[in-house]
PDB file of C-alpha atoms in Angstrom:
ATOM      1  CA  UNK K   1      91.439  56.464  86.358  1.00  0.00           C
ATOM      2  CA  UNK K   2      89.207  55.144  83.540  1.00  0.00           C
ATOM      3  CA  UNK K   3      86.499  56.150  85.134  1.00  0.00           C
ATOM      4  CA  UNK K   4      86.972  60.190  84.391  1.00  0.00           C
ATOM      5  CA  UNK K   5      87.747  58.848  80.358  1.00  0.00           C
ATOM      6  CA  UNK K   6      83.919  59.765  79.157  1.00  0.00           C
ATOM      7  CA  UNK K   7      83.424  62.831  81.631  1.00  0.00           C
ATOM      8  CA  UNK K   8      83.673  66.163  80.556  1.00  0.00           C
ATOM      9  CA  UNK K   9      83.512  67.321  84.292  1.00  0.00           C
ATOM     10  CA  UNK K  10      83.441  66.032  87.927  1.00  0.00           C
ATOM     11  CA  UNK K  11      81.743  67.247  91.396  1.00  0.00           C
ATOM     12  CA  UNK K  12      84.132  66.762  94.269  1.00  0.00           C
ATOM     13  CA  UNK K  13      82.021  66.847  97.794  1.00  0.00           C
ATOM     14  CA  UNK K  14      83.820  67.249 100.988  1.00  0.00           C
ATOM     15  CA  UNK K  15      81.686  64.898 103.683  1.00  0.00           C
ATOM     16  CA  UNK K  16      80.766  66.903 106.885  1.00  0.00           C
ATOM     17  CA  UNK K  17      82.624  65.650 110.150  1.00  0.00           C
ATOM     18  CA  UNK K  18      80.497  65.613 112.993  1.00  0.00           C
ATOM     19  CA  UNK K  19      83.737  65.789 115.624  1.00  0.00           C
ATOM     20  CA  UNK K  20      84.774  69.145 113.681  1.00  0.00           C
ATOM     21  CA  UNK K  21      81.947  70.488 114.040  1.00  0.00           C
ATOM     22  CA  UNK K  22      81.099  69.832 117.644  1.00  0.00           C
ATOM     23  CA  UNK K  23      85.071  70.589 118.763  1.00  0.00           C
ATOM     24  CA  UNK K  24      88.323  72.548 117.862  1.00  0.00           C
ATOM     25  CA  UNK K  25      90.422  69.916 116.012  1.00  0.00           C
ATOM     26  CA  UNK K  26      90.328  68.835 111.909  1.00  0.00           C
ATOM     27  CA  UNK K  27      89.030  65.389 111.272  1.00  0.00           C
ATOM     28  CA  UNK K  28      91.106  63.454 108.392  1.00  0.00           C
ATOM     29  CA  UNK K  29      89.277  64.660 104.935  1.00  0.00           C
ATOM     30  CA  UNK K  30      87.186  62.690 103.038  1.00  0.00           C
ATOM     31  CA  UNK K  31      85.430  63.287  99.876  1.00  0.00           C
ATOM     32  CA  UNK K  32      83.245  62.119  97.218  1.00  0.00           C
ATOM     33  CA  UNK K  33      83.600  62.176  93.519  1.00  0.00           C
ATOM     34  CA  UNK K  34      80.759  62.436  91.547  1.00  0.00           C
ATOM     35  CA  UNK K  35      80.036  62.712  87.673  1.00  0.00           C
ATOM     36  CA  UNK K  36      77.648  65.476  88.645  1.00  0.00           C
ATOM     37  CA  UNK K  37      75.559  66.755  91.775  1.00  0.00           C
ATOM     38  CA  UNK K  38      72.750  63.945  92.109  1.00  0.00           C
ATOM     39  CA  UNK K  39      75.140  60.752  91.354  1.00  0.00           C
ATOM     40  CA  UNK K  40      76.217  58.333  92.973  1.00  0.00           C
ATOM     41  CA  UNK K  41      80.064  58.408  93.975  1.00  0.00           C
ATOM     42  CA  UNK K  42      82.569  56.980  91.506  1.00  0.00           C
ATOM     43  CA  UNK K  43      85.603  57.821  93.691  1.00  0.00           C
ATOM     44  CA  UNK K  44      86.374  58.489  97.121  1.00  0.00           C
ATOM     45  CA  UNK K  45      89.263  60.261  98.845  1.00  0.00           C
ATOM     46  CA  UNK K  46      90.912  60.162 102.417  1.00  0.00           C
ATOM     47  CA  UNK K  47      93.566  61.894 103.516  1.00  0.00           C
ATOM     48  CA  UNK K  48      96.059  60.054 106.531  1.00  0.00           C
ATOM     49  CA  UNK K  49      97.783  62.449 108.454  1.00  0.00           C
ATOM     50  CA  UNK K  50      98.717  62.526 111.800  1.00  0.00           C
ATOM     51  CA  UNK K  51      96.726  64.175 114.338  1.00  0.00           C
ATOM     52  CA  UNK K  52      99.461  66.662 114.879  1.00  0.00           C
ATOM     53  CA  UNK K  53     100.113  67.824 111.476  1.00  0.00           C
ATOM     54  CA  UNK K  54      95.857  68.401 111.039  1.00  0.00           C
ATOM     55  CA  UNK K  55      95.724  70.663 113.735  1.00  0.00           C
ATOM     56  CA  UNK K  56      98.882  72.847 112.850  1.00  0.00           C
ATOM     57  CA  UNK K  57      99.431  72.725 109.481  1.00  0.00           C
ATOM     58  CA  UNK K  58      96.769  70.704 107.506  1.00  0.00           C
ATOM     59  CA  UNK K  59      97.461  72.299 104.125  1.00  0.00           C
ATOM     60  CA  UNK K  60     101.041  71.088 104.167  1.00  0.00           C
ATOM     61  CA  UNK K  61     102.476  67.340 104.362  1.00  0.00           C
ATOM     62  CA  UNK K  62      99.312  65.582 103.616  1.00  0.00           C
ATOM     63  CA  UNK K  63      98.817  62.636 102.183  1.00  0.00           C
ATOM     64  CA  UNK K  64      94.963  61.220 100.633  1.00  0.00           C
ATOM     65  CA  UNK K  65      94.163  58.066  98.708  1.00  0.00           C
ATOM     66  CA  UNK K  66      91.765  57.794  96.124  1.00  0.00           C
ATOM     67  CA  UNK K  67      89.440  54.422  95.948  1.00  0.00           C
ATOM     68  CA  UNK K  68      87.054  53.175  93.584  1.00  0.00           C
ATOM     69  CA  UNK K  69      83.859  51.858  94.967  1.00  0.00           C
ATOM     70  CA  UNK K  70      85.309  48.593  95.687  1.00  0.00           C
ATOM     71  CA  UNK K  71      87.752  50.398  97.480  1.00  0.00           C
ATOM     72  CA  UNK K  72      90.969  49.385  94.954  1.00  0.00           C
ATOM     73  CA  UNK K  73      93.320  52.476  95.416  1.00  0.00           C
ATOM     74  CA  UNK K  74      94.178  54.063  91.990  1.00  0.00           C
ATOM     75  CA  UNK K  75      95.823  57.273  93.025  1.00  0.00           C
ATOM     76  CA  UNK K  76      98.019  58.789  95.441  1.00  0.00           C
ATOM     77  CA  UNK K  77      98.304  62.375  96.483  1.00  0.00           C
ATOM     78  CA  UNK K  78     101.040  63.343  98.403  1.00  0.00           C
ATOM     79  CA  UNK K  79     102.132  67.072  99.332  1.00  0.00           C
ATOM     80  CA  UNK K  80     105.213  66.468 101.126  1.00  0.00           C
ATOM     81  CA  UNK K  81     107.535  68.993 103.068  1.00  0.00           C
ATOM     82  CA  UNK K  82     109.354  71.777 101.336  1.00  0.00           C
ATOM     83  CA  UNK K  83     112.539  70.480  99.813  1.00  0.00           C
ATOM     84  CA  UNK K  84     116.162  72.488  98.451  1.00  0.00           C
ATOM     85  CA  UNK K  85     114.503  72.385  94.983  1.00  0.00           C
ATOM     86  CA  UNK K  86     110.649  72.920  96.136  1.00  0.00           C
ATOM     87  CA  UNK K  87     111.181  75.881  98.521  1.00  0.00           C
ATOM     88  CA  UNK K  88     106.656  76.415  97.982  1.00  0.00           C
ATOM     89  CA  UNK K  89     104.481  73.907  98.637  1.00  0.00           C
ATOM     90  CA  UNK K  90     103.695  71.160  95.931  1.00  0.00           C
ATOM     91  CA  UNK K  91     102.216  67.757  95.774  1.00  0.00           C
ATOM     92  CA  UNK K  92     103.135  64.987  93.766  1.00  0.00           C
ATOM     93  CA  UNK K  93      99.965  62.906  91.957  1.00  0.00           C
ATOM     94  CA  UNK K  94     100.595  59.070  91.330  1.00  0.00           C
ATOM     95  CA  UNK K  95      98.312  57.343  89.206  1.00  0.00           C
ATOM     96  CA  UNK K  96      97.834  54.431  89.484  1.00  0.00           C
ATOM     97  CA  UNK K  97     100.116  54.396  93.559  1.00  0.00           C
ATOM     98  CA  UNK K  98     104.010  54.445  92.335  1.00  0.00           C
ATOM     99  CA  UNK K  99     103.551  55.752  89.160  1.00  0.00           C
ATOM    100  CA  UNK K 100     104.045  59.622  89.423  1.00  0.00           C
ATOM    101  CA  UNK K 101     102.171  61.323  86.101  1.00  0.00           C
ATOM    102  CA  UNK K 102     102.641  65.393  87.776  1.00  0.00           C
ATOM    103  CA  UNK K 103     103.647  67.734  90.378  1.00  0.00           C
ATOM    104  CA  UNK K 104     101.421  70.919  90.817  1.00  0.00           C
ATOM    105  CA  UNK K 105     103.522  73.612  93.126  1.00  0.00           C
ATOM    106  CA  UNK K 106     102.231  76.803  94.303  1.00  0.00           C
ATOM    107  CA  UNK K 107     104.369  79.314  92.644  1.00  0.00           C
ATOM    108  CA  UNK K 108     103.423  82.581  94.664  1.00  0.00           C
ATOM    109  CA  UNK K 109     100.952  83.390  96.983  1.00  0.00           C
ATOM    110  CA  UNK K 110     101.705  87.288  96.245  1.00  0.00           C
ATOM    111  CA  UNK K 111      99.637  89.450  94.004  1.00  0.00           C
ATOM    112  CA  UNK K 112      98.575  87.276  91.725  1.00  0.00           C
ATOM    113  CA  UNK K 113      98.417  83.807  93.594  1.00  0.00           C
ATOM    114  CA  UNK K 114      99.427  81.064  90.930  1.00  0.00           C
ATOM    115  CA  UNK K 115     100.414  77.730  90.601  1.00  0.00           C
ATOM    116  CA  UNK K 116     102.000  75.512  88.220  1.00  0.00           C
ATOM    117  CA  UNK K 117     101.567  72.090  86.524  1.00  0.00           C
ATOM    118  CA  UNK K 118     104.587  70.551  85.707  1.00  0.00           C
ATOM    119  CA  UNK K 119     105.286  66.502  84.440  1.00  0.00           C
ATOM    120  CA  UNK K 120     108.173  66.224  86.665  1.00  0.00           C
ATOM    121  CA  UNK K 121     111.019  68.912  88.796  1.00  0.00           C
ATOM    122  CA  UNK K 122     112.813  69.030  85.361  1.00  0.00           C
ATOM    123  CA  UNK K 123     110.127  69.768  83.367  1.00  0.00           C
ATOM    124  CA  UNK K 124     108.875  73.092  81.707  1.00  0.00           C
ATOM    125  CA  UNK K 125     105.233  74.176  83.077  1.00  0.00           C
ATOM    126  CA  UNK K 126     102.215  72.535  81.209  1.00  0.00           C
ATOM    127  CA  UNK K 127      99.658  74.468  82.560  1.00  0.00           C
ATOM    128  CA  UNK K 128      99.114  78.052  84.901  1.00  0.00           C
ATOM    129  CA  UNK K 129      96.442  77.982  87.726  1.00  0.00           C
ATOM    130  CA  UNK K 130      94.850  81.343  88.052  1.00  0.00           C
ATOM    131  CA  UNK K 131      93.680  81.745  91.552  1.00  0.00           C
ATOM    132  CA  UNK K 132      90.157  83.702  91.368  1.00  0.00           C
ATOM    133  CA  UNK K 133      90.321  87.935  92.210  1.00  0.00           C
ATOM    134  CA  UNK K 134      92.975  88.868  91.306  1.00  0.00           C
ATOM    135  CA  UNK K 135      94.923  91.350  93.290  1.00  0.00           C
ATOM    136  CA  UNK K 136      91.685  92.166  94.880  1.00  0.00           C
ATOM    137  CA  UNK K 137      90.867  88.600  96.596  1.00  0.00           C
ATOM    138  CA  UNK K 138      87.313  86.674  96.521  1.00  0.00           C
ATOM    139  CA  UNK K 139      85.919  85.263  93.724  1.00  0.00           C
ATOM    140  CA  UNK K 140      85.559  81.761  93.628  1.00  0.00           C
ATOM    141  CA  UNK K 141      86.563  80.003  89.821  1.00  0.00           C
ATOM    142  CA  UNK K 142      90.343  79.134  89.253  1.00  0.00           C
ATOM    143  CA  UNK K 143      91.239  79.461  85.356  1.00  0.00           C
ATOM    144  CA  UNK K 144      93.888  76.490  83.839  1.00  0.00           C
ATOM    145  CA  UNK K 145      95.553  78.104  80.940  1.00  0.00           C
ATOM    146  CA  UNK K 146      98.012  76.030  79.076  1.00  0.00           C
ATOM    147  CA  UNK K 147     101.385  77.392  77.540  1.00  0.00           C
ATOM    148  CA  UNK K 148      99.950  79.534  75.031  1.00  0.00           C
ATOM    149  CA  UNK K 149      97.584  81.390  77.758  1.00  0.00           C
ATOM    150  CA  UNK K 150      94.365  79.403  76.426  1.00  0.00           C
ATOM    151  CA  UNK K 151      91.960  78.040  79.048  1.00  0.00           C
ATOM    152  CA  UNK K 152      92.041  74.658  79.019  1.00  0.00           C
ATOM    153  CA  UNK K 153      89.864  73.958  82.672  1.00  0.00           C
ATOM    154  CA  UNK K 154      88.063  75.702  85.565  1.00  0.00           C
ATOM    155  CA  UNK K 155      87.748  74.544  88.936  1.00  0.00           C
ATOM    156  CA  UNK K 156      85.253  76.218  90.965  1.00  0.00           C
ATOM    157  CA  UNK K 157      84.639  76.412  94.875  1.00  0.00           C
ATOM    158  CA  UNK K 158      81.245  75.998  95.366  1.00  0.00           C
ATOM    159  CA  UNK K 159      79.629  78.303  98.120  1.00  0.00           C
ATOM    160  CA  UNK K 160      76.843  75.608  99.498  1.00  0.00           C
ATOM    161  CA  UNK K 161      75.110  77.941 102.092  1.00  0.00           C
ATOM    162  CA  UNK K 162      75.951  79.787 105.244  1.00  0.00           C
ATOM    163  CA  UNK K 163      75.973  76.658 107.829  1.00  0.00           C
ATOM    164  CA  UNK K 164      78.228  74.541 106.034  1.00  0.00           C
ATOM    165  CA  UNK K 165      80.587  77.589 105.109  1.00  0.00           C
ATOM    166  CA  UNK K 166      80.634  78.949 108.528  1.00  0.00           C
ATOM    167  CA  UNK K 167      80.640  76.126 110.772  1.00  0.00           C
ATOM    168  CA  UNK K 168      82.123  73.247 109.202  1.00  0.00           C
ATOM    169  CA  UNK K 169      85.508  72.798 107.293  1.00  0.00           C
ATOM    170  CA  UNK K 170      83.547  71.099 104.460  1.00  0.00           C
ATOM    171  CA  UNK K 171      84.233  72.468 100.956  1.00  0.00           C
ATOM    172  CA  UNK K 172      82.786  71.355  98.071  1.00  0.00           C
ATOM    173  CA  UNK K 173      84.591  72.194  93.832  1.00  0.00           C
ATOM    174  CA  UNK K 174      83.494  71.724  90.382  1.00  0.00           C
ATOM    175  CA  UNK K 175      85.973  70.900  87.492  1.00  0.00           C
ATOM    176  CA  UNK K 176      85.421  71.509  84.116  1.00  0.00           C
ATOM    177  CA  UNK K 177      87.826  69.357  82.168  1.00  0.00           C
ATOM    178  CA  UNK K 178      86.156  68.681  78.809  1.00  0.00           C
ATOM    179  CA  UNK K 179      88.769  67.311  75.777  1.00  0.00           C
ATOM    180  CA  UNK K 180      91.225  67.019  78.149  1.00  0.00           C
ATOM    181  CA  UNK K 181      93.295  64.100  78.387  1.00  0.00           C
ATOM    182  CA  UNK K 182      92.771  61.287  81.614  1.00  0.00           C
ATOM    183  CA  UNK K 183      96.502  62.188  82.894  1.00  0.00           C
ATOM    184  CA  UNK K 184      95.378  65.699  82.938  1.00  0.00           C
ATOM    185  CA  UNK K 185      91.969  65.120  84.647  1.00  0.00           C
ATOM    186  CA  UNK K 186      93.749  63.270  87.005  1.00  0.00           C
ATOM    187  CA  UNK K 187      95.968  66.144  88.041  1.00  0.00           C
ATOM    188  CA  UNK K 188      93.120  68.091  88.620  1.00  0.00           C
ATOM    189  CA  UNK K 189      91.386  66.202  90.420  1.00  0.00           C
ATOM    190  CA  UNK K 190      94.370  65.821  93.053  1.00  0.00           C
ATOM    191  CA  UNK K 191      94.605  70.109  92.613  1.00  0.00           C
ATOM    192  CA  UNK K 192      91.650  69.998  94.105  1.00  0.00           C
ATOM    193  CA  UNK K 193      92.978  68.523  96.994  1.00  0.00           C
ATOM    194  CA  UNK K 194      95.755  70.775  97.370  1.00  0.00           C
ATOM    195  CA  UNK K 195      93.307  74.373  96.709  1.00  0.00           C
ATOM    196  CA  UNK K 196      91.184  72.886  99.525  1.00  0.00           C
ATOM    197  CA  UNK K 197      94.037  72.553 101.939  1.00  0.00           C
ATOM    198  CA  UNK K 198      95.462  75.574 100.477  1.00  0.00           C
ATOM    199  CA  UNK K 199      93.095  78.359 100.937  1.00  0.00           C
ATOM    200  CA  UNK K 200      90.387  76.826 102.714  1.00  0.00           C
ATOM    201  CA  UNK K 201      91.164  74.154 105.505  1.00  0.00           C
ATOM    202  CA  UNK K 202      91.395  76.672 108.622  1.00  0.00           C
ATOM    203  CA  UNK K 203      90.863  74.625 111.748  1.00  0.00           C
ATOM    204  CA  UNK K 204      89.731  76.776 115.110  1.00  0.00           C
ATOM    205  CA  UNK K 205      92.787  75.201 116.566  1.00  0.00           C
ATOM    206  CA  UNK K 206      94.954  76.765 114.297  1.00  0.00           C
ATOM    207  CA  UNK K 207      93.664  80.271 114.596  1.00  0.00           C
ATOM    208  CA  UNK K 208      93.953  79.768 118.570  1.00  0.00           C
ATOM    209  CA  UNK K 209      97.443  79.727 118.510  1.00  0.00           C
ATOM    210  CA  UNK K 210      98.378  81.924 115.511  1.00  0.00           C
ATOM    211  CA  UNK K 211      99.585  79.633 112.377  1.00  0.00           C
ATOM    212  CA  UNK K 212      98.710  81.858 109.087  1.00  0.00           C
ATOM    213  CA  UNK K 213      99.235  78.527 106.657  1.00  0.00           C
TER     214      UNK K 213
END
């Protein structure tokens, strides 16, 4: 992930799906990483999930690959089911594929969401994600504090006008990352991922039938 060495923060754009918007049923993501608004990419992402597991539950059990422009893989995101020691959902990050650098698990979704960065199950917690609002919901920019409670990084939802917001499940974040390390960045970058299929991936299938997550 040499790529994020020199950046001191990264646009990641969610590409419109013209099935989702024209039926019921989630599309496989796919996103863009950009050094800012008006670059060209320098990453891309897809997710491969089964059609199933998009329709039902397409915050949990995913899997996306990240690909240079040349389309060489050099990560791997993978949020897989609830385990004995994971009881909340987590993903594991593996930069470059195989090589697993951090876990990120959501550690409540009660009053006040969080989740935590950790190096590996045994590990203590690196860094806290603050979910925006509070006890009182909305808001839009999730704070990273480290151990001793100092913000570190911000990742922001950006709200990019009514149509996209209302009618398509495309999402679009900002991270600020600056003096952070590449490991780190990295991380981020796949919590961005996991916020987007956390709190914002809400297929009209899904509320047909009733499934909350």
């Amino acid at each position: 992930m040499d790529c994020l060495a020199n950046l001191d923060s990264i646009v990641v754009n969610q590409n419109i799906d013209a099935m989702e918007f024209f039926t019921s049923f989630s599309s496989n993501r796919k996103y863009s990483v950009r050094s800012n608004p008006k670059a060209d990419a320098i990453l891309y992402a897809v997710q491969d999930n089964k059609f199933a597991d998009r329709q039902i539950r397409p915050n949990y059990f995913f899997t996306i690959k990240v690909m240079t422009k040349g389309m060489t893989q050099v990560m791997h995101v993978d949020s897989p089911r609830p385990d004995a020691y994971f009881k909340q959902p987590r993903i594991e990050v593996y930069a470059p594929p195989g090589n697993m650098i951090g876990i990120v698990k959501l550690q409540s979704m009660a009053c006040p969401r969080t989740l935590h960065v950790l190096k590996n199950k045994d590990s203590e917690v690196e860094y806290v994600i603050n979910a925006p609002g509070g006890c009182c919901g909305g808001g839009s920019l999730y704070h990273v504090v480290d151990a001793k409670k100092k913000e570190v990084a911000q990742i922001e939802k950006i709200i990019t006008g009514a149509f996209k917001e209302m009618y398509t499940g495309a999402d679009d974040f900002k991270v600020n990352f600056k003096g952070l390390d590449n490991r780190t960045k990295t991380i981020l970058l796949g919590t961005v991922f996991f916020l987007d299929g956390l709190f914002y991936e809400r297929s009209r299938a899904r509320k047909v039938i009733g499934v909350v997550y």
